[in-house]
């Protein structure tokens, strides 16, 4: 009887642990591709390259906020989840981009209030992240960042309407 309880415990415990973090971001990416406008007003993808200041890291906290490290020489940035405050704005943006699903709308306290960051992820590619920066959600898209642990940009053929 006691052996059966231990056997059940050993089988069920790892399954419980793997289910608890389902959907939580914990990304380490070595490569970045940027979609930005140039001086002529045209936007395009820059070639994917290694991140210049160490691996990009993004970790989702229990409260839904994100801790993001862009540069190993600087402290991480805290992105505060404000998705619930943007129910009307969500109708103006895609819920999926090339297989990457909408994760949420976030802001950084030290940035202007109108500057929002929308994150997209794919469970099949756990170290990929699409990061869209808006001045006004659904209206003024400023840039798109694609982070990955692979030197391949699956979004390279997509175009976005970047505003200056």
PDB file of C-alpha atoms in Angstrom:
ATOM      1  CA  UNK A   1       0.000   0.000   0.000  1.00  0.00           C
ATOM      2  CA  UNK A   2       2.766   2.452   0.968  1.00  0.00           C
ATOM      3  CA  UNK A   3       4.702   1.597  -2.218  1.00  0.00           C
ATOM      4  CA  UNK A   4       1.612   2.407  -4.297  1.00  0.00           C
ATOM      5  CA  UNK A   5       1.236   5.818  -2.630  1.00  0.00           C
ATOM      6  CA  UNK A   6       4.902   6.657  -3.320  1.00  0.00           C
ATOM      7  CA  UNK A   7       4.557   5.477  -6.913  1.00  0.00           C
ATOM      8  CA  UNK A   8       1.495   7.667  -7.453  1.00  0.00           C
ATOM      9  CA  UNK A   9       3.291  10.573  -5.779  1.00  0.00           C
ATOM     10  CA  UNK A  10       6.329  10.166  -8.066  1.00  0.00           C
ATOM     11  CA  UNK A  11       4.161  10.049 -11.194  1.00  0.00           C
ATOM     12  CA  UNK A  12       1.693  12.834 -10.359  1.00  0.00           C
ATOM     13  CA  UNK A  13       4.090  15.422  -8.874  1.00  0.00           C
ATOM     14  CA  UNK A  14       6.095  16.079 -12.075  1.00  0.00           C
ATOM     15  CA  UNK A  15       2.861  16.288 -14.090  1.00  0.00           C
ATOM     16  CA  UNK A  16       1.452  18.870 -11.696  1.00  0.00           C
ATOM     17  CA  UNK A  17       4.615  20.937 -11.914  1.00  0.00           C
ATOM     18  CA  UNK A  18       4.666  20.950 -15.702  1.00  0.00           C
ATOM     19  CA  UNK A  19       1.036  22.073 -15.884  1.00  0.00           C
ATOM     20  CA  UNK A  20       1.384  24.972 -13.461  1.00  0.00           C
ATOM     21  CA  UNK A  21       3.627  27.130 -15.679  1.00  0.00           C
ATOM     22  CA  UNK A  22       1.708  26.513 -18.896  1.00  0.00           C
ATOM     23  CA  UNK A  23       1.575  29.756 -20.835  1.00  0.00           C
ATOM     24  CA  UNK A  24       4.070  31.660 -18.635  1.00  0.00           C
ATOM     25  CA  UNK A  25       6.816  33.339 -20.620  1.00  0.00           C
ATOM     26  CA  UNK A  26      10.403  32.432 -19.809  1.00  0.00           C
ATOM     27  CA  UNK A  27      12.401  33.342 -22.884  1.00  0.00           C
ATOM     28  CA  UNK A  28      16.106  33.535 -23.585  1.00  0.00           C
ATOM     29  CA  UNK A  29      16.900  34.691 -27.106  1.00  0.00           C
ATOM     30  CA  UNK A  30      20.230  35.243 -28.778  1.00  0.00           C
ATOM     31  CA  UNK A  31      18.934  36.870 -31.990  1.00  0.00           C
ATOM     32  CA  UNK A  32      16.893  39.955 -32.829  1.00  0.00           C
ATOM     33  CA  UNK A  33      15.298  41.335 -35.982  1.00  0.00           C
ATOM     34  CA  UNK A  34      13.892  44.854 -36.024  1.00  0.00           C
ATOM     35  CA  UNK A  35      11.122  46.223 -38.221  1.00  0.00           C
ATOM     36  CA  UNK A  36      11.622  49.980 -38.327  1.00  0.00           C
ATOM     37  CA  UNK A  37      10.971  52.949 -40.551  1.00  0.00           C
ATOM     38  CA  UNK A  38      13.896  54.568 -42.322  1.00  0.00           C
ATOM     39  CA  UNK A  39      14.527  58.251 -43.080  1.00  0.00           C
ATOM     40  CA  UNK A  40      12.470  58.044 -46.278  1.00  0.00           C
ATOM     41  CA  UNK A  41       9.407  56.884 -44.344  1.00  0.00           C
ATOM     42  CA  UNK A  42       9.514  53.279 -45.560  1.00  0.00           C
ATOM     43  CA  UNK A  43       9.632  50.447 -43.045  1.00  0.00           C
ATOM     44  CA  UNK A  44      11.282  47.087 -43.490  1.00  0.00           C
ATOM     45  CA  UNK A  45      12.864  44.231 -41.573  1.00  0.00           C
ATOM     46  CA  UNK A  46      16.519  44.615 -40.708  1.00  0.00           C
ATOM     47  CA  UNK A  47      18.503  41.363 -41.070  1.00  0.00           C
ATOM     48  CA  UNK A  48      18.330  39.094 -38.029  1.00  0.00           C
ATOM     49  CA  UNK A  49      21.508  39.365 -35.950  1.00  0.00           C
ATOM     50  CA  UNK A  50      22.916  38.451 -32.570  1.00  0.00           C
ATOM     51  CA  UNK A  51      21.728  40.709 -29.780  1.00  0.00           C
ATOM     52  CA  UNK A  52      24.514  43.244 -29.298  1.00  0.00           C
ATOM     53  CA  UNK A  53      24.569  43.305 -25.486  1.00  0.00           C
ATOM     54  CA  UNK A  54      23.992  39.689 -24.453  1.00  0.00           C
ATOM     55  CA  UNK A  55      20.946  37.482 -24.575  1.00  0.00           C
ATOM     56  CA  UNK A  56      17.476  39.020 -24.469  1.00  0.00           C
ATOM     57  CA  UNK A  57      15.513  37.592 -21.529  1.00  0.00           C
ATOM     58  CA  UNK A  58      11.817  37.833 -20.751  1.00  0.00           C
ATOM     59  CA  UNK A  59      10.284  36.242 -17.657  1.00  0.00           C
ATOM     60  CA  UNK A  60       6.613  36.397 -16.694  1.00  0.00           C
ATOM     61  CA  UNK A  61       5.956  36.990 -13.009  1.00  0.00           C
ATOM     62  CA  UNK A  62       3.100  35.385 -11.062  1.00  0.00           C
ATOM     63  CA  UNK A  63       1.078  38.636 -11.237  1.00  0.00           C
ATOM     64  CA  UNK A  64       1.327  38.709 -15.061  1.00  0.00           C
ATOM     65  CA  UNK A  65       3.960  41.456 -15.303  1.00  0.00           C
ATOM     66  CA  UNK A  66       7.108  40.829 -17.332  1.00  0.00           C
ATOM     67  CA  UNK A  67      10.735  41.287 -16.358  1.00  0.00           C
ATOM     68  CA  UNK A  68      12.757  41.971 -19.499  1.00  0.00           C
ATOM     69  CA  UNK A  69      16.521  42.233 -19.922  1.00  0.00           C
ATOM     70  CA  UNK A  70      17.677  43.886 -23.134  1.00  0.00           C
ATOM     71  CA  UNK A  71      21.256  44.557 -22.073  1.00  0.00           C
ATOM     72  CA  UNK A  72      23.286  42.492 -19.602  1.00  0.00           C
ATOM     73  CA  UNK A  73      24.993  45.705 -18.416  1.00  0.00           C
ATOM     74  CA  UNK A  74      21.756  47.402 -17.352  1.00  0.00           C
ATOM     75  CA  UNK A  75      19.044  46.445 -14.855  1.00  0.00           C
ATOM     76  CA  UNK A  76      15.988  44.640 -16.270  1.00  0.00           C
ATOM     77  CA  UNK A  77      12.872  46.572 -17.244  1.00  0.00           C
ATOM     78  CA  UNK A  78       9.510  45.820 -15.656  1.00  0.00           C
ATOM     79  CA  UNK A  79       6.583  45.694 -18.067  1.00  0.00           C
ATOM     80  CA  UNK A  80       3.292  46.085 -16.222  1.00  0.00           C
ATOM     81  CA  UNK A  81       0.352  44.078 -17.567  1.00  0.00           C
ATOM     82  CA  UNK A  82      -2.488  46.412 -18.462  1.00  0.00           C
ATOM     83  CA  UNK A  83      -4.400  44.153 -20.846  1.00  0.00           C
ATOM     84  CA  UNK A  84      -7.650  44.421 -18.867  1.00  0.00           C
ATOM     85  CA  UNK A  85      -7.610  48.219 -19.341  1.00  0.00           C
ATOM     86  CA  UNK A  86      -7.578  47.932 -23.145  1.00  0.00           C
ATOM     87  CA  UNK A  87     -10.661  45.847 -23.993  1.00  0.00           C
ATOM     88  CA  UNK A  88     -11.809  48.331 -26.678  1.00  0.00           C
ATOM     89  CA  UNK A  89      -8.288  48.747 -28.112  1.00  0.00           C
ATOM     90  CA  UNK A  90      -7.872  44.981 -28.507  1.00  0.00           C
ATOM     91  CA  UNK A  91     -10.443  45.065 -31.304  1.00  0.00           C
ATOM     92  CA  UNK A  92      -8.004  47.214 -33.329  1.00  0.00           C
ATOM     93  CA  UNK A  93      -5.008  44.860 -33.234  1.00  0.00           C
ATOM     94  CA  UNK A  94      -4.430  41.297 -34.436  1.00  0.00           C
ATOM     95  CA  UNK A  95      -4.814  38.499 -31.908  1.00  0.00           C
ATOM     96  CA  UNK A  96      -2.312  36.459 -33.907  1.00  0.00           C
ATOM     97  CA  UNK A  97       0.663  37.307 -36.109  1.00  0.00           C
ATOM     98  CA  UNK A  98       1.985  34.455 -38.272  1.00  0.00           C
ATOM     99  CA  UNK A  99       1.119  31.829 -35.651  1.00  0.00           C
ATOM    100  CA  UNK A 100       2.226  33.926 -32.661  1.00  0.00           C
ATOM    101  CA  UNK A 101      -0.676  34.434 -30.248  1.00  0.00           C
ATOM    102  CA  UNK A 102      -1.503  37.623 -28.375  1.00  0.00           C
ATOM    103  CA  UNK A 103      -0.038  37.567 -24.847  1.00  0.00           C
ATOM    104  CA  UNK A 104      -0.970  40.990 -23.537  1.00  0.00           C
ATOM    105  CA  UNK A 105      -0.593  44.764 -23.459  1.00  0.00           C
ATOM    106  CA  UNK A 106       2.120  46.162 -21.209  1.00  0.00           C
ATOM    107  CA  UNK A 107       3.635  49.500 -20.262  1.00  0.00           C
ATOM    108  CA  UNK A 108       6.738  50.707 -18.477  1.00  0.00           C
ATOM    109  CA  UNK A 109       6.119  53.211 -15.665  1.00  0.00           C
ATOM    110  CA  UNK A 110       8.978  55.461 -16.751  1.00  0.00           C
ATOM    111  CA  UNK A 111       7.705  55.767 -20.350  1.00  0.00           C
ATOM    112  CA  UNK A 112       4.875  58.012 -21.619  1.00  0.00           C
ATOM    113  CA  UNK A 113       1.431  56.634 -20.731  1.00  0.00           C
ATOM    114  CA  UNK A 114       0.385  56.370 -24.394  1.00  0.00           C
ATOM    115  CA  UNK A 115       3.341  54.114 -25.255  1.00  0.00           C
ATOM    116  CA  UNK A 116       2.130  50.515 -25.119  1.00  0.00           C
ATOM    117  CA  UNK A 117       3.905  47.257 -25.844  1.00  0.00           C
ATOM    118  CA  UNK A 118       1.993  44.265 -27.199  1.00  0.00           C
ATOM    119  CA  UNK A 119       3.604  40.837 -26.900  1.00  0.00           C
ATOM    120  CA  UNK A 120       2.938  37.706 -28.978  1.00  0.00           C
ATOM    121  CA  UNK A 121       4.283  34.188 -28.340  1.00  0.00           C
ATOM    122  CA  UNK A 122       4.079  30.662 -29.693  1.00  0.00           C
ATOM    123  CA  UNK A 123       4.138  27.627 -27.372  1.00  0.00           C
ATOM    124  CA  UNK A 124       5.774  25.582 -30.155  1.00  0.00           C
ATOM    125  CA  UNK A 125       8.667  28.088 -30.274  1.00  0.00           C
ATOM    126  CA  UNK A 126       9.193  28.821 -26.571  1.00  0.00           C
ATOM    127  CA  UNK A 127      12.194  31.134 -27.057  1.00  0.00           C
ATOM    128  CA  UNK A 128      10.560  33.332 -29.704  1.00  0.00           C
ATOM    129  CA  UNK A 129       8.785  36.585 -28.915  1.00  0.00           C
ATOM    130  CA  UNK A 130       7.154  39.231 -31.090  1.00  0.00           C
ATOM    131  CA  UNK A 131       7.168  42.635 -29.419  1.00  0.00           C
ATOM    132  CA  UNK A 132       5.054  45.400 -31.056  1.00  0.00           C
ATOM    133  CA  UNK A 133       5.407  48.985 -29.828  1.00  0.00           C
ATOM    134  CA  UNK A 134       2.471  51.407 -30.289  1.00  0.00           C
ATOM    135  CA  UNK A 135       2.143  55.087 -29.498  1.00  0.00           C
ATOM    136  CA  UNK A 136      -1.638  54.620 -29.632  1.00  0.00           C
ATOM    137  CA  UNK A 137      -2.790  50.985 -29.771  1.00  0.00           C
ATOM    138  CA  UNK A 138      -4.187  50.061 -33.158  1.00  0.00           C
ATOM    139  CA  UNK A 139      -3.295  53.440 -34.686  1.00  0.00           C
ATOM    140  CA  UNK A 140       0.368  54.408 -34.384  1.00  0.00           C
ATOM    141  CA  UNK A 141       2.585  51.350 -34.652  1.00  0.00           C
ATOM    142  CA  UNK A 142       6.183  52.457 -34.004  1.00  0.00           C
ATOM    143  CA  UNK A 143       8.219  49.267 -34.376  1.00  0.00           C
ATOM    144  CA  UNK A 144       8.241  45.478 -34.214  1.00  0.00           C
ATOM    145  CA  UNK A 145      10.979  43.414 -32.567  1.00  0.00           C
ATOM    146  CA  UNK A 146      11.359  39.704 -33.136  1.00  0.00           C
ATOM    147  CA  UNK A 147      13.493  37.823 -30.599  1.00  0.00           C
ATOM    148  CA  UNK A 148      14.547  34.180 -31.029  1.00  0.00           C
ATOM    149  CA  UNK A 149      17.111  31.576 -30.069  1.00  0.00           C
ATOM    150  CA  UNK A 150      17.406  30.704 -33.782  1.00  0.00           C
ATOM    151  CA  UNK A 151      18.831  32.865 -36.550  1.00  0.00           C
ATOM    152  CA  UNK A 152      15.647  32.638 -38.622  1.00  0.00           C
ATOM    153  CA  UNK A 153      12.916  35.276 -38.841  1.00  0.00           C
ATOM    154  CA  UNK A 154       9.573  33.648 -39.755  1.00  0.00           C
ATOM    155  CA  UNK A 155       8.057  37.149 -40.027  1.00  0.00           C
ATOM    156  CA  UNK A 156      10.529  38.374 -42.675  1.00  0.00           C
ATOM    157  CA  UNK A 157       7.875  38.434 -45.420  1.00  0.00           C
ATOM    158  CA  UNK A 158       5.344  40.381 -43.355  1.00  0.00           C
ATOM    159  CA  UNK A 159       4.864  44.122 -43.619  1.00  0.00           C
ATOM    160  CA  UNK A 160       3.508  46.383 -40.898  1.00  0.00           C
ATOM    161  CA  UNK A 161       2.080  49.898 -41.137  1.00  0.00           C
ATOM    162  CA  UNK A 162       4.689  51.789 -39.115  1.00  0.00           C
ATOM    163  CA  UNK A 163       3.868  55.429 -38.291  1.00  0.00           C
ATOM    164  CA  UNK A 164       6.337  58.124 -37.313  1.00  0.00           C
TER     165      UNK A 164
END
